[in-house]
mmCIF file of C-alpha atoms in Angstrom:
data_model
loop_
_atom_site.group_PDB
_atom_site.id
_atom_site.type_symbol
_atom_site.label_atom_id
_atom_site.label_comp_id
_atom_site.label_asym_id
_atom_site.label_seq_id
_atom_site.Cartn_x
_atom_site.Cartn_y
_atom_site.Cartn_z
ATOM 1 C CA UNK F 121 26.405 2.548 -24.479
ATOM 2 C CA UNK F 122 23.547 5.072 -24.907
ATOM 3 C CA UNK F 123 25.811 7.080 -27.525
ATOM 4 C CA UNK F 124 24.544 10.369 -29.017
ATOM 5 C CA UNK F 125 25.667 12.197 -32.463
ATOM 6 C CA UNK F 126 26.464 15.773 -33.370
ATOM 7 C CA UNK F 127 26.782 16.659 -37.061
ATOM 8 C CA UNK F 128 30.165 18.077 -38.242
ATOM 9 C CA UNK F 129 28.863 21.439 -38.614
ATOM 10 C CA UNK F 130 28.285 21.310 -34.877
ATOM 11 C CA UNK F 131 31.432 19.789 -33.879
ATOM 12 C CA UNK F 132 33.516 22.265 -35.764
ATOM 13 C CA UNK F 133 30.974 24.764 -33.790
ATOM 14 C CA UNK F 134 32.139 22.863 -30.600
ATOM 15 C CA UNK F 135 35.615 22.340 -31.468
ATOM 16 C CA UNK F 136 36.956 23.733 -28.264
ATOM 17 C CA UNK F 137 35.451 20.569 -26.584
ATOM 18 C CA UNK F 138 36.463 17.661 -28.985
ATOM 19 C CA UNK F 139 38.323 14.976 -27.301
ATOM 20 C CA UNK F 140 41.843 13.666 -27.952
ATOM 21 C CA UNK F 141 43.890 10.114 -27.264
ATOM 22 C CA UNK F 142 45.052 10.336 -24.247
ATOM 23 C CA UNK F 143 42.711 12.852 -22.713
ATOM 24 C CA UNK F 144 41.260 12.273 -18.849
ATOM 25 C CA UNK F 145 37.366 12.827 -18.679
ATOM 26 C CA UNK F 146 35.843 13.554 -15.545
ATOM 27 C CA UNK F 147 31.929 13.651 -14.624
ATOM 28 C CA UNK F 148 31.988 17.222 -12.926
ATOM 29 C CA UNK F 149 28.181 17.328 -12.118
ATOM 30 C CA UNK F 150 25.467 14.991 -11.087
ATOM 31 C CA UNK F 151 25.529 11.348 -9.206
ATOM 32 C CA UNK F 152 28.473 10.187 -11.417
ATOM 33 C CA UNK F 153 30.214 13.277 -10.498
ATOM 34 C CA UNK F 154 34.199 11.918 -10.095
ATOM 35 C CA UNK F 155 33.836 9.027 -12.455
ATOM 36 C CA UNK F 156 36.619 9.200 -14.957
ATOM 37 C CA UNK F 157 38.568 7.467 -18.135
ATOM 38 C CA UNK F 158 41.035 7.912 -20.241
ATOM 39 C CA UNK F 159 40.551 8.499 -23.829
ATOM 40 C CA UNK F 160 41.973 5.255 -26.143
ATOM 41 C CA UNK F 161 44.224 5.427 -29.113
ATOM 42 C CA UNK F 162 42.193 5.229 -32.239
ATOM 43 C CA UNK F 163 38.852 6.878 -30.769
ATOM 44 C CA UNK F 164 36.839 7.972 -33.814
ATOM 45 C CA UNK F 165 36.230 11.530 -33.708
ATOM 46 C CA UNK F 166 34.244 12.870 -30.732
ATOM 47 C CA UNK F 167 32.953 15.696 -27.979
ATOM 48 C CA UNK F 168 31.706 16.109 -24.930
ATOM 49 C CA UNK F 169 29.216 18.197 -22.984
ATOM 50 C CA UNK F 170 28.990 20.832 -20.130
ATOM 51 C CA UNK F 171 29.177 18.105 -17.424
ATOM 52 C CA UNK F 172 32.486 16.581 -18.425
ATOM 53 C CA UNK F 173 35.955 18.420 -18.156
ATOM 54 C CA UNK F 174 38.876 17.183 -20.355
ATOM 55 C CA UNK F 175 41.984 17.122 -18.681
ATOM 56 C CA UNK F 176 45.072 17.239 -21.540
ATOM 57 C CA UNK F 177 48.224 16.967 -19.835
ATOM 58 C CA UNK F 178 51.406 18.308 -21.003
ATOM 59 C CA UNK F 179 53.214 15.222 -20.801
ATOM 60 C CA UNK F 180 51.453 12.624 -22.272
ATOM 61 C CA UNK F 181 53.920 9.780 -20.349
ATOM 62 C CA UNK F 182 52.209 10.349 -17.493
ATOM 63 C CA UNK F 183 48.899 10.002 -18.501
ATOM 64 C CA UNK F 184 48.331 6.265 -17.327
ATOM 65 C CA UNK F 185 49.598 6.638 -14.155
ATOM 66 C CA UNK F 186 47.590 10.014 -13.797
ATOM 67 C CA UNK F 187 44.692 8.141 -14.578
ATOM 68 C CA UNK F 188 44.729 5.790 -12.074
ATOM 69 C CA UNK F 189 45.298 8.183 -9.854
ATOM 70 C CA UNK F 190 42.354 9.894 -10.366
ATOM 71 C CA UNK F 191 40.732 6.420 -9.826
ATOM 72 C CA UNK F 192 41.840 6.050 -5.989
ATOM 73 C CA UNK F 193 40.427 6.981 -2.876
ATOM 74 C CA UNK F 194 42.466 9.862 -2.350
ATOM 75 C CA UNK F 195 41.186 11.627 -5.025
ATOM 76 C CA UNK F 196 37.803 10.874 -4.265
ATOM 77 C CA UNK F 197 38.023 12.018 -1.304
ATOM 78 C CA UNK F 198 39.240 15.210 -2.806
ATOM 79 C CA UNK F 199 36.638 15.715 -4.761
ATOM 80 C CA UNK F 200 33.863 14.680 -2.032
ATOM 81 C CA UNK F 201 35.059 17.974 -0.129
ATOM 82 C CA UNK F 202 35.795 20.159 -2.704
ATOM 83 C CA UNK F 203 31.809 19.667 -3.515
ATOM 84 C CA UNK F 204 30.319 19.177 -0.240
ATOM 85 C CA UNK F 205 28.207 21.655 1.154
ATOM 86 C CA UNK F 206 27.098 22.847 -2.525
ATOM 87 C CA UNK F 207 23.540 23.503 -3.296
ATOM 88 C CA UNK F 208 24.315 21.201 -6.448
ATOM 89 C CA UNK F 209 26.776 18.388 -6.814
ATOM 90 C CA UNK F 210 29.846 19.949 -9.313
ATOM 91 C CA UNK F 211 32.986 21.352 -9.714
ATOM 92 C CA UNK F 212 34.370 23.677 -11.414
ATOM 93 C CA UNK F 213 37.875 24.338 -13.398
ATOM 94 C CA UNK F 214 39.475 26.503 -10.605
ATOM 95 C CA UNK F 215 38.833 23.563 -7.795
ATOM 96 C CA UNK F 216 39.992 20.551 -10.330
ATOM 97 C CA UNK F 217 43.044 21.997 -10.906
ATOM 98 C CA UNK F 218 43.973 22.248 -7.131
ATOM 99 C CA UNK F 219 43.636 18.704 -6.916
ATOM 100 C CA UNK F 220 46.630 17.329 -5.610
ATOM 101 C CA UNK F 221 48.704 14.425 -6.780
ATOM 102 C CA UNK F 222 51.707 12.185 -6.198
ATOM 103 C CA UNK F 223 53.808 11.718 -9.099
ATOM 104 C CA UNK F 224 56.702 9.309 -8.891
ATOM 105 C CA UNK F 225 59.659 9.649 -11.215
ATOM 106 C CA UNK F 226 58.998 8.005 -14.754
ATOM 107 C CA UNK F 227 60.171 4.565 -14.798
ATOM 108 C CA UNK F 228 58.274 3.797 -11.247
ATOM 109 C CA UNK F 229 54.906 5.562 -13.356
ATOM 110 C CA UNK F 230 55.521 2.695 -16.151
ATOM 111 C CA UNK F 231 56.175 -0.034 -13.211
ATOM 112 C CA UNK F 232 52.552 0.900 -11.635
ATOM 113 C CA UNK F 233 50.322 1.851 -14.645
ATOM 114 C CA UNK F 234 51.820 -1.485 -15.747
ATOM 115 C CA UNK F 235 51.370 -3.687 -12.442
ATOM 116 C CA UNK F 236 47.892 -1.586 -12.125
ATOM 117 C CA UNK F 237 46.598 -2.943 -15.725
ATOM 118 C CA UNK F 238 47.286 -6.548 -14.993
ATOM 119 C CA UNK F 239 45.711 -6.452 -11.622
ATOM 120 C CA UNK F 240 42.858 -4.254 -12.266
ATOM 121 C CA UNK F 241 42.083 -6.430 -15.525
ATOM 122 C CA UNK F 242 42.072 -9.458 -13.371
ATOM 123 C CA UNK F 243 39.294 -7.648 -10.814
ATOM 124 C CA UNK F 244 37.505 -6.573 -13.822
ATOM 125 C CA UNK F 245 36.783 -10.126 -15.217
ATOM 126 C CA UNK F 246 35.615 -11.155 -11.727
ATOM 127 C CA UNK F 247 32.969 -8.580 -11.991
ATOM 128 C CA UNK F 248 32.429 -9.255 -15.649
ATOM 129 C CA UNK F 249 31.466 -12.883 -14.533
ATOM 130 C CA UNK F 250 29.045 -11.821 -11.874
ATOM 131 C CA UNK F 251 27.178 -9.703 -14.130
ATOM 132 C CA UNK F 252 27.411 -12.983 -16.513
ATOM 133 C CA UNK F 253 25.728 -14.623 -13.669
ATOM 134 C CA UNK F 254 23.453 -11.769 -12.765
ATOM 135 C CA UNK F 255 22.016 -11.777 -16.471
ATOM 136 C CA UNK F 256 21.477 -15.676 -16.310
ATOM 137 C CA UNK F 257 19.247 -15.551 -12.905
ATOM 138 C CA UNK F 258 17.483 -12.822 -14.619
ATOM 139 C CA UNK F 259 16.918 -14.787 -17.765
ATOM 140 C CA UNK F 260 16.124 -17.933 -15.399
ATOM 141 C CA UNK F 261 13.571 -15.781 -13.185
ATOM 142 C CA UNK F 262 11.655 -14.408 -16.318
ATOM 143 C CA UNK F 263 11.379 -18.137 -17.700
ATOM 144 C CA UNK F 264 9.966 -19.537 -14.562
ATOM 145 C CA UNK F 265 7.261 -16.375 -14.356
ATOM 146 C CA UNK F 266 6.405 -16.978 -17.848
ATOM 147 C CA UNK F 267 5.880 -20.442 -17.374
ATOM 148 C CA UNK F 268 3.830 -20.111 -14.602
ATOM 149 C CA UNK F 269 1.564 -17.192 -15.712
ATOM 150 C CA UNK F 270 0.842 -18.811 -19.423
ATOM 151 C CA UNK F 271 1.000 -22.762 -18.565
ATOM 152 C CA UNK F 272 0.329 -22.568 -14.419
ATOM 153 C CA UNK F 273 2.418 -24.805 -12.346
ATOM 154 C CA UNK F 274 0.223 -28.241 -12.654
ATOM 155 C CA UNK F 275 2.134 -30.113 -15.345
ATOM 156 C CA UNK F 276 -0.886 -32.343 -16.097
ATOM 157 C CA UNK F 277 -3.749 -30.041 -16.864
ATOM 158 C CA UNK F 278 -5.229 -30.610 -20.287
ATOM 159 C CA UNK F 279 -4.437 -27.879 -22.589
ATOM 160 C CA UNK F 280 -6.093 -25.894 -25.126
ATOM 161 C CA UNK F 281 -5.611 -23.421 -27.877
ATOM 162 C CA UNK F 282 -6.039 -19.634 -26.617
ATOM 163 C CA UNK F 283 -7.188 -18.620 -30.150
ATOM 164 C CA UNK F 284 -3.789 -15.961 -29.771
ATOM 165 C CA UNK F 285 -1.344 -17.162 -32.221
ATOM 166 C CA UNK F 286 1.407 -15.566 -29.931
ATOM 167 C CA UNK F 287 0.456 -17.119 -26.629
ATOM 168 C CA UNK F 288 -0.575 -20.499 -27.886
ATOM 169 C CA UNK F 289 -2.001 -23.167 -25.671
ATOM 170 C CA UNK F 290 -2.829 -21.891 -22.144
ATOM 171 C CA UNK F 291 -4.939 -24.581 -19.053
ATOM 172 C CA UNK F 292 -7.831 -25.518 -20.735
ATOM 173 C CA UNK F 293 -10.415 -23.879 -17.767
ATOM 174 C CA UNK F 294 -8.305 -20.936 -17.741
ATOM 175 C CA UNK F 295 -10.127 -17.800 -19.602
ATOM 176 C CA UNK F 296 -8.165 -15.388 -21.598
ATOM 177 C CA UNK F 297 -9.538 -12.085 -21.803
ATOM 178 C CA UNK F 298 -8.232 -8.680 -22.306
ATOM 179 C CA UNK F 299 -6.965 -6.445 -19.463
ATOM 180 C CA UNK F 300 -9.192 -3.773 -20.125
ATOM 181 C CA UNK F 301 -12.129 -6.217 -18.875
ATOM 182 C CA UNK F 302 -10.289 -6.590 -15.978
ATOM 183 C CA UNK F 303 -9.987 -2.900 -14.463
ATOM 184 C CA UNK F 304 -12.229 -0.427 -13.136
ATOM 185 C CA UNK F 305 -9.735 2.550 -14.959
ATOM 186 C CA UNK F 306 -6.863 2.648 -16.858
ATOM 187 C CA UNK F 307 -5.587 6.383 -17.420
ATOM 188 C CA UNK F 308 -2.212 7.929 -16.746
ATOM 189 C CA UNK F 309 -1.048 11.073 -15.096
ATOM 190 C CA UNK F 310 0.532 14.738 -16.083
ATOM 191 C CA UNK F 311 3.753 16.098 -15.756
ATOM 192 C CA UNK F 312 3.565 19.365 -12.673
ATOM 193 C CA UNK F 313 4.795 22.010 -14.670
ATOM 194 C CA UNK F 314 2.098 21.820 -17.151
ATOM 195 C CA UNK F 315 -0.280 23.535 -14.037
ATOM 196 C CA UNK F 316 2.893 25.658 -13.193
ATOM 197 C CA UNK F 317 3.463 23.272 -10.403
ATOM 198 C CA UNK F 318 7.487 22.492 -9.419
ATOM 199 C CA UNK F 319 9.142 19.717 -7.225
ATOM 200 C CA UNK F 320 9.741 19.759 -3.479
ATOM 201 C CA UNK F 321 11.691 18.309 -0.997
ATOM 202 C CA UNK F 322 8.707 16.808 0.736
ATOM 203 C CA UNK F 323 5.195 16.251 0.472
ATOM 204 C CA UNK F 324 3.060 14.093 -2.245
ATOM 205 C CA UNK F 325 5.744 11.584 -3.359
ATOM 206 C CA UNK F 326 5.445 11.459 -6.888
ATOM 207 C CA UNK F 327 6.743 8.077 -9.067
ATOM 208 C CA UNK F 328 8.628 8.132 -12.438
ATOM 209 C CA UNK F 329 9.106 5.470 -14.852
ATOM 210 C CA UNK F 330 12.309 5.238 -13.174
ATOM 211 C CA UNK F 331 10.964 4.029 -9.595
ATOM 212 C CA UNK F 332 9.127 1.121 -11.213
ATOM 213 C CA UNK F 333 11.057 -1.894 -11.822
ATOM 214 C CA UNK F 334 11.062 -5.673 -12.442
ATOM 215 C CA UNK F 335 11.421 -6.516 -8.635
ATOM 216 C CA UNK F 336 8.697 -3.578 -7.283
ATOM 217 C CA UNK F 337 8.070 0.258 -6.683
ATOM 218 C CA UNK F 338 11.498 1.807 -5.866
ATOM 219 C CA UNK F 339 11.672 4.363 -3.401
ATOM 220 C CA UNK F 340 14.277 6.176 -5.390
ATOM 221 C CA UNK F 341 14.895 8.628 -7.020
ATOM 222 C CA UNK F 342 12.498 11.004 -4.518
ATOM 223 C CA UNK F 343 9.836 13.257 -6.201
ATOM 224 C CA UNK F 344 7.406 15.115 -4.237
ATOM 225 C CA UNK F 345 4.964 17.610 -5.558
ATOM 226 C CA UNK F 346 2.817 20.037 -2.969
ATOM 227 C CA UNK F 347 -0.978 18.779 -1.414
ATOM 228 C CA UNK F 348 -2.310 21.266 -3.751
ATOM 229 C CA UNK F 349 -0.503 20.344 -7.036
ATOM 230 C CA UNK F 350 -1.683 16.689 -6.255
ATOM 231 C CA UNK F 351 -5.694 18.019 -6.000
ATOM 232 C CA UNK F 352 -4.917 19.746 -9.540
ATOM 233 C CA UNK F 353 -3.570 16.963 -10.852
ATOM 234 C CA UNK F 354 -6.055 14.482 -9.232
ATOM 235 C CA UNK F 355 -6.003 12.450 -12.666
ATOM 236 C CA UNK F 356 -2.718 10.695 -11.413
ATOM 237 C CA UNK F 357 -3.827 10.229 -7.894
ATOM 238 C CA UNK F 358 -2.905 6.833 -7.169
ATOM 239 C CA UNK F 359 -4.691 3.695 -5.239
ATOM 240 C CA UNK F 360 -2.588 0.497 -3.506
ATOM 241 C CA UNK F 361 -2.862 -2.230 -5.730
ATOM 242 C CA UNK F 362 -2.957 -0.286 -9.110
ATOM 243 C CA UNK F 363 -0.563 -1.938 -11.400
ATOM 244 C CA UNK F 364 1.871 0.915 -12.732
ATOM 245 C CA UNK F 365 2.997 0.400 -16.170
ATOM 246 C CA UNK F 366 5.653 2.628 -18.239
ATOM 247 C CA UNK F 367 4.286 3.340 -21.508
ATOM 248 C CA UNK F 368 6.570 5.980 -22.950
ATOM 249 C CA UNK F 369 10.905 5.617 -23.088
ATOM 250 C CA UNK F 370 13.109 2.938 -22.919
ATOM 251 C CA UNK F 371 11.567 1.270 -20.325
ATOM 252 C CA UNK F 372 8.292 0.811 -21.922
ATOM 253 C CA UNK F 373 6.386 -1.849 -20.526
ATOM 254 C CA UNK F 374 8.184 -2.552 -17.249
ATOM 255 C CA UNK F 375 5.681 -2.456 -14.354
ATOM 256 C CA UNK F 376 5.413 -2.658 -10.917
ATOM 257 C CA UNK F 377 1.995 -3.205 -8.285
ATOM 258 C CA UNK F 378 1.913 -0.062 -5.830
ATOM 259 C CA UNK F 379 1.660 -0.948 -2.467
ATOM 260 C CA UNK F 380 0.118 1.732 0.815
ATOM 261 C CA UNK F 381 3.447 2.563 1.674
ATOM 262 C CA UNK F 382 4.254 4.919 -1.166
ATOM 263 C CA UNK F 383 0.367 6.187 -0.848
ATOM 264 C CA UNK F 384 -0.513 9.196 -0.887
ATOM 265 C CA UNK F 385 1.057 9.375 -4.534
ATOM 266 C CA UNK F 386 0.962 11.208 -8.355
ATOM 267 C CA UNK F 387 2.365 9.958 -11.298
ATOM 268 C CA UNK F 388 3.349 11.498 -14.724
ATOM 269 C CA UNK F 389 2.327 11.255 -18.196
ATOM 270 C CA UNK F 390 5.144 8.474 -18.460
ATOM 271 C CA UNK F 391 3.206 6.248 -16.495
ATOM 272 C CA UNK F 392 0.499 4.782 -16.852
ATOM 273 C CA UNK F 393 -1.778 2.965 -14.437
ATOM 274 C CA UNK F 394 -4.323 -0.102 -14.283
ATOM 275 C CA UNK F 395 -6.965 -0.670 -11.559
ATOM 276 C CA UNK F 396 -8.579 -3.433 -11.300
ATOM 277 C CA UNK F 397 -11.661 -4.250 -10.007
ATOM 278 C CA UNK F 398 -10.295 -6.823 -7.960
ATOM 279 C CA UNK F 399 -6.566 -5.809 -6.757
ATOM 280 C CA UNK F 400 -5.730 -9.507 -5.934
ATOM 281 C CA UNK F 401 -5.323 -9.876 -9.501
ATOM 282 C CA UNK F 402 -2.653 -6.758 -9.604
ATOM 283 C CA UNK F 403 0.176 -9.068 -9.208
ATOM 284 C CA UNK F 404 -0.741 -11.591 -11.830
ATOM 285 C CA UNK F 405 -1.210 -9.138 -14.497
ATOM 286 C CA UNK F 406 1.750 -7.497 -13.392
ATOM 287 C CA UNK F 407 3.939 -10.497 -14.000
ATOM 288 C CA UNK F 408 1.953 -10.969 -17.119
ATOM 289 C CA UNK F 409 3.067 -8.004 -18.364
ATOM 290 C CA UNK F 410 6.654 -8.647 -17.488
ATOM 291 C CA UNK F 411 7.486 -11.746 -19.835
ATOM 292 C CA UNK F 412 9.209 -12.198 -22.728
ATOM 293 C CA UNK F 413 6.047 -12.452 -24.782
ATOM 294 C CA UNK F 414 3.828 -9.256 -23.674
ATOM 295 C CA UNK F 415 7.190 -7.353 -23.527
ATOM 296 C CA UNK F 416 7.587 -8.271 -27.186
ATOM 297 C CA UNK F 417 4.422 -7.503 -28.009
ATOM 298 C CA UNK F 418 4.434 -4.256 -26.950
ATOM 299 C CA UNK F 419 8.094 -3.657 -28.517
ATOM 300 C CA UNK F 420 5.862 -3.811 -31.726
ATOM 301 C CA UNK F 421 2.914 -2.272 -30.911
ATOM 302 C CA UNK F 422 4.851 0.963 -29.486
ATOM 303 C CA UNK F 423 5.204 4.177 -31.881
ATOM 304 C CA UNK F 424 9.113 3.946 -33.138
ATOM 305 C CA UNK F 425 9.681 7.626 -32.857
ATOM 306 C CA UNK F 426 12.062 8.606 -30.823
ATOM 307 C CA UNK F 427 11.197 6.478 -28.077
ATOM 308 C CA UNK F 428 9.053 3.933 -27.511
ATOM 309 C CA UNK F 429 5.642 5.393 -26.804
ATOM 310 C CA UNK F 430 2.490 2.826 -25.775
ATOM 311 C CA UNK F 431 -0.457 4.023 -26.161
ATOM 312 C CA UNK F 432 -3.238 3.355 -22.725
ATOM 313 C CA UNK F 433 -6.094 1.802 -25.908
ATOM 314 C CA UNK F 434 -2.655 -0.713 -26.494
ATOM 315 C CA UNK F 435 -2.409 -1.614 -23.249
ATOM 316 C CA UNK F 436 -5.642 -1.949 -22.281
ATOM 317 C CA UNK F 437 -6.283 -4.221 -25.127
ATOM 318 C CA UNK F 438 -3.599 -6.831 -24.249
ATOM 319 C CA UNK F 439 -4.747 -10.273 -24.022
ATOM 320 C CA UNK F 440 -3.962 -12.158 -20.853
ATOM 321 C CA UNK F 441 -4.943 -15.901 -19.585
ATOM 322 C CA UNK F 442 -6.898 -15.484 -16.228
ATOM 323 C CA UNK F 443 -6.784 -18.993 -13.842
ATOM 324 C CA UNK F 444 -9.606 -19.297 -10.965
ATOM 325 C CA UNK F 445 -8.688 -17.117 -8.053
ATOM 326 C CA UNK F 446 -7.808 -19.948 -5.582
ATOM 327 C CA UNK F 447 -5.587 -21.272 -8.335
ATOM 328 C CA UNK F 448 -4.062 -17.617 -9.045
ATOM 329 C CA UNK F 449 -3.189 -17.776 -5.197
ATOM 330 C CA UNK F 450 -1.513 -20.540 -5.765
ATOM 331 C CA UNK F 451 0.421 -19.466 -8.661
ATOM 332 C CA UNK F 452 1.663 -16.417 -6.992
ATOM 333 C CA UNK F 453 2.500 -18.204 -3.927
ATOM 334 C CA UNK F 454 4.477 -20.292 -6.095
ATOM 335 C CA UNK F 455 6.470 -17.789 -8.031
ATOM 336 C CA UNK F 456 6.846 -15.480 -4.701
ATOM 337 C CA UNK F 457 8.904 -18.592 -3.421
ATOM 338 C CA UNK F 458 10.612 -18.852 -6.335
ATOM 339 C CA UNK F 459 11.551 -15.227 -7.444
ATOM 340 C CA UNK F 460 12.447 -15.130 -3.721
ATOM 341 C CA UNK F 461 15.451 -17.622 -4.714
ATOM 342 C CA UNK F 462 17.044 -15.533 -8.143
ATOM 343 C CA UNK F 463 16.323 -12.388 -6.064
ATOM 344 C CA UNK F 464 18.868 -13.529 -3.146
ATOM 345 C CA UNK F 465 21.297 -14.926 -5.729
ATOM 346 C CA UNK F 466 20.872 -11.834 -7.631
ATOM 347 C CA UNK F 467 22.142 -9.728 -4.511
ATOM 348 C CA UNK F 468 24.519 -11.815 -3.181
ATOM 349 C CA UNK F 469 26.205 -11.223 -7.416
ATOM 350 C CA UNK F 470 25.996 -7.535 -6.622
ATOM 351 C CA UNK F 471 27.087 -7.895 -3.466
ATOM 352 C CA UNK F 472 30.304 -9.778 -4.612
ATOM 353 C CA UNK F 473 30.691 -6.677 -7.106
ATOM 354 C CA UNK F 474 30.447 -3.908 -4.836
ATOM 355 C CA UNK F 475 33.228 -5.560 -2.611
ATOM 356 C CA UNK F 476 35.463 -6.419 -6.122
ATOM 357 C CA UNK F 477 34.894 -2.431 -7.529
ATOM 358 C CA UNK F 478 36.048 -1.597 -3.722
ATOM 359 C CA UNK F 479 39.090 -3.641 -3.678
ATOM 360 C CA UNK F 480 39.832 -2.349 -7.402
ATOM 361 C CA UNK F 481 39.417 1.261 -5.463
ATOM 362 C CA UNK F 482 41.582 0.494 -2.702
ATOM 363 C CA UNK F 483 44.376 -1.338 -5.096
ATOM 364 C CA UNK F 484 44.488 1.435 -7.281
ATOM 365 C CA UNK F 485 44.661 3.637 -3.636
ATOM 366 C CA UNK F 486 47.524 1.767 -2.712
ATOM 367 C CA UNK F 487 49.535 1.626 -5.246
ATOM 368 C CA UNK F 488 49.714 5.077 -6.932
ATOM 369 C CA UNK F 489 50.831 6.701 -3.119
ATOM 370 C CA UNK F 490 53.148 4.811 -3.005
ATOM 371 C CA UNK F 491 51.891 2.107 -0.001
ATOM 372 C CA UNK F 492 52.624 -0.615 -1.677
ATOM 373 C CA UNK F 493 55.600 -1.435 -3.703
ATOM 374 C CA UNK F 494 55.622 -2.670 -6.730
ATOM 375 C CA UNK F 495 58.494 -2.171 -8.614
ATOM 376 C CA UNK F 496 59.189 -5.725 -8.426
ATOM 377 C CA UNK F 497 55.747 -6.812 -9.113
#
């Protein structure tokens, strides 16, 4: 996923860091910082960057085994306190190469990679079916939003045409309208360092596209920008009940209502936010703007550059079926119960994963120190 490309003018450039069967890459920086993999036979042609070190071993029969190994606990945990106490998560060449490892004589390598493989695939087919499942709730929780927020949740009101080719029929004393109508402003904020302003470790919280998605506001990542940063850049000052709404990047159009608890907040240029004039309707349009159809719409409405970019004249200019207010209270009530339902399935899934990916861990712990046999496995 998420590949990039070099030309070969730069990878001869780079050759020092092209990558060979049967290397081990390791993440030496950052929050994957110890995740690893062995290179396959029959990679095409490829590099890497600063924040992965390729490991080449001199004896390519161990490489397997080694692999695994670098897998368990034990080296983990190696890692974990070669790193701790840095200002920045990463390691360097000197530490990796003191890490320490347990290497068995050859044919009892071949006997674990082996017995590793088949057990390891096994765990990883459990997890592939929970994230099977995971993707279906997901696809079941849009189609019940989008339901609800084009058609309402009475199965017997009269319908009529919205005069929106896309959207179709909608409740017949529902009013479709555009969003702009609906809000008191719809702007977007700017990034700190344009006002020579810098992150830190407390203060204004400040929300990226990557805090908002389909379930909320997430706390994390933490950004926080100074009290007097947030005055300059009073543009993105933000209000409970604005309806955030990423307009630029591969998250374009996910969005998220902001509730007091993240308040007082900023935003970025990434972000762009709706207020309405009424913040009971924040939640509606934000589910409106999460289904299938809207996201589609603005798919093709954003610039194809280099990433999706939506412009605020784009978004404010989306179409969207209003119901009465006591009905809209219904309707949310509705879908609240109902997300409520895919949302606990949902984490129970993940739930089930975490515990698989730490037995997988633990296995692969196990078996390459030698605490469990398997020679006759």
């Amino acid at each position: 996923d998420d590949v990039v490309y070099i030309t070969e003018e730069t990878d001869e450039d780079l050759r020092g860091s092209r990558v060979r069967s049967g290397d081990i890459l390791l993440n030496i920086t950052g929050a994957s910082l110890g995740r690893t993999c062995l290179v396959p036979d029959g990679l095409p042609q490829a590099n890497v960057n600063q924040h992965v070190c390729i490991i080449r071993l001199k004896d390519l029969e161990t490489r397997e085994f080694v692999s695994q190994s670098m897998k368990s606990c034990w080296l983990k945990g190696q890692i974990d306190t070669v790193q701790s106490g840095a200002a920045r998560e990463g390691l360097n060449f000197a530490q990796i190469s003191k890490l320490a490892l347990t290497i068995p004589p050859g044919s009892e390598q071949t006997q674990i990679a082996a017995f590793l493989d088949r057990e390891t695939a096994k765990i990883d087919e459990l997890v592939a079916e929970q994230r099977r499942l995971m993707e279906l709730l997901k696809e079941k929780r849009q189609t019940v939003i989008s339901h609800a927020v084009t058609q309402g949740i009475n199965p017997k009101a009269t319908m009529k045409p919205s005069g929106i080719e896309w959207l179709g029929d909608v409740p017949e004393h529902w009013e479709v309208v555009r969003i702009k109508t609906l809000c008191s402003i719809i702007s977007k904020g700017t990034t700190p360092s344009t006002v020579g302003a810098d992150f830190i470790l407390s203060g204004i919280r400040f929300l990226k596209a990557e805090n908002i998605t389909e379930t909320g506001v997430n706390e994390l990542p933490e950004f926080y920008i100074s009290e007097e940063a947030h005055a300059i850049l009073s543009r993105g000052a933000l209000n409970a009940g604005d309806v955030l709404v990423v307009i630029a990047g591969a998250t374009t159009g996910k969005s998220a209502v902001l509730d007091s608890r993240f308040l007082p907040a900023n935003t970025n240029q990434a972000v762009s936010y709706l207020r309405p004039r009424n913040p009971i309707i924040s939640p509606f349009i934000s589910k409106w703007l999460g289904t299938r159809l809207v996201r589609n719409l603005i798919l093709v409405q954003s610039v194809q550059s280099a990433q999706p970019n939506l412009s605020m004249e784009d978004l404010g200019n989306i179409p969207i079926p209003i119901p009465p207010h006591d009905e809209m209270n219904e309707l949310m009530a509705f879908l609240e119960i109902e997300t409520a339902k895919f949302d606990t399935l949902t984490a129970e899934a993940q739930r089930a994963i975490d515990l698989l990916q730490e037995r997988r861990t633990a296995l692969i712990s196990a078996a390459v120190t030698g605490q469990i046999d398997v020679r006759k496995s």
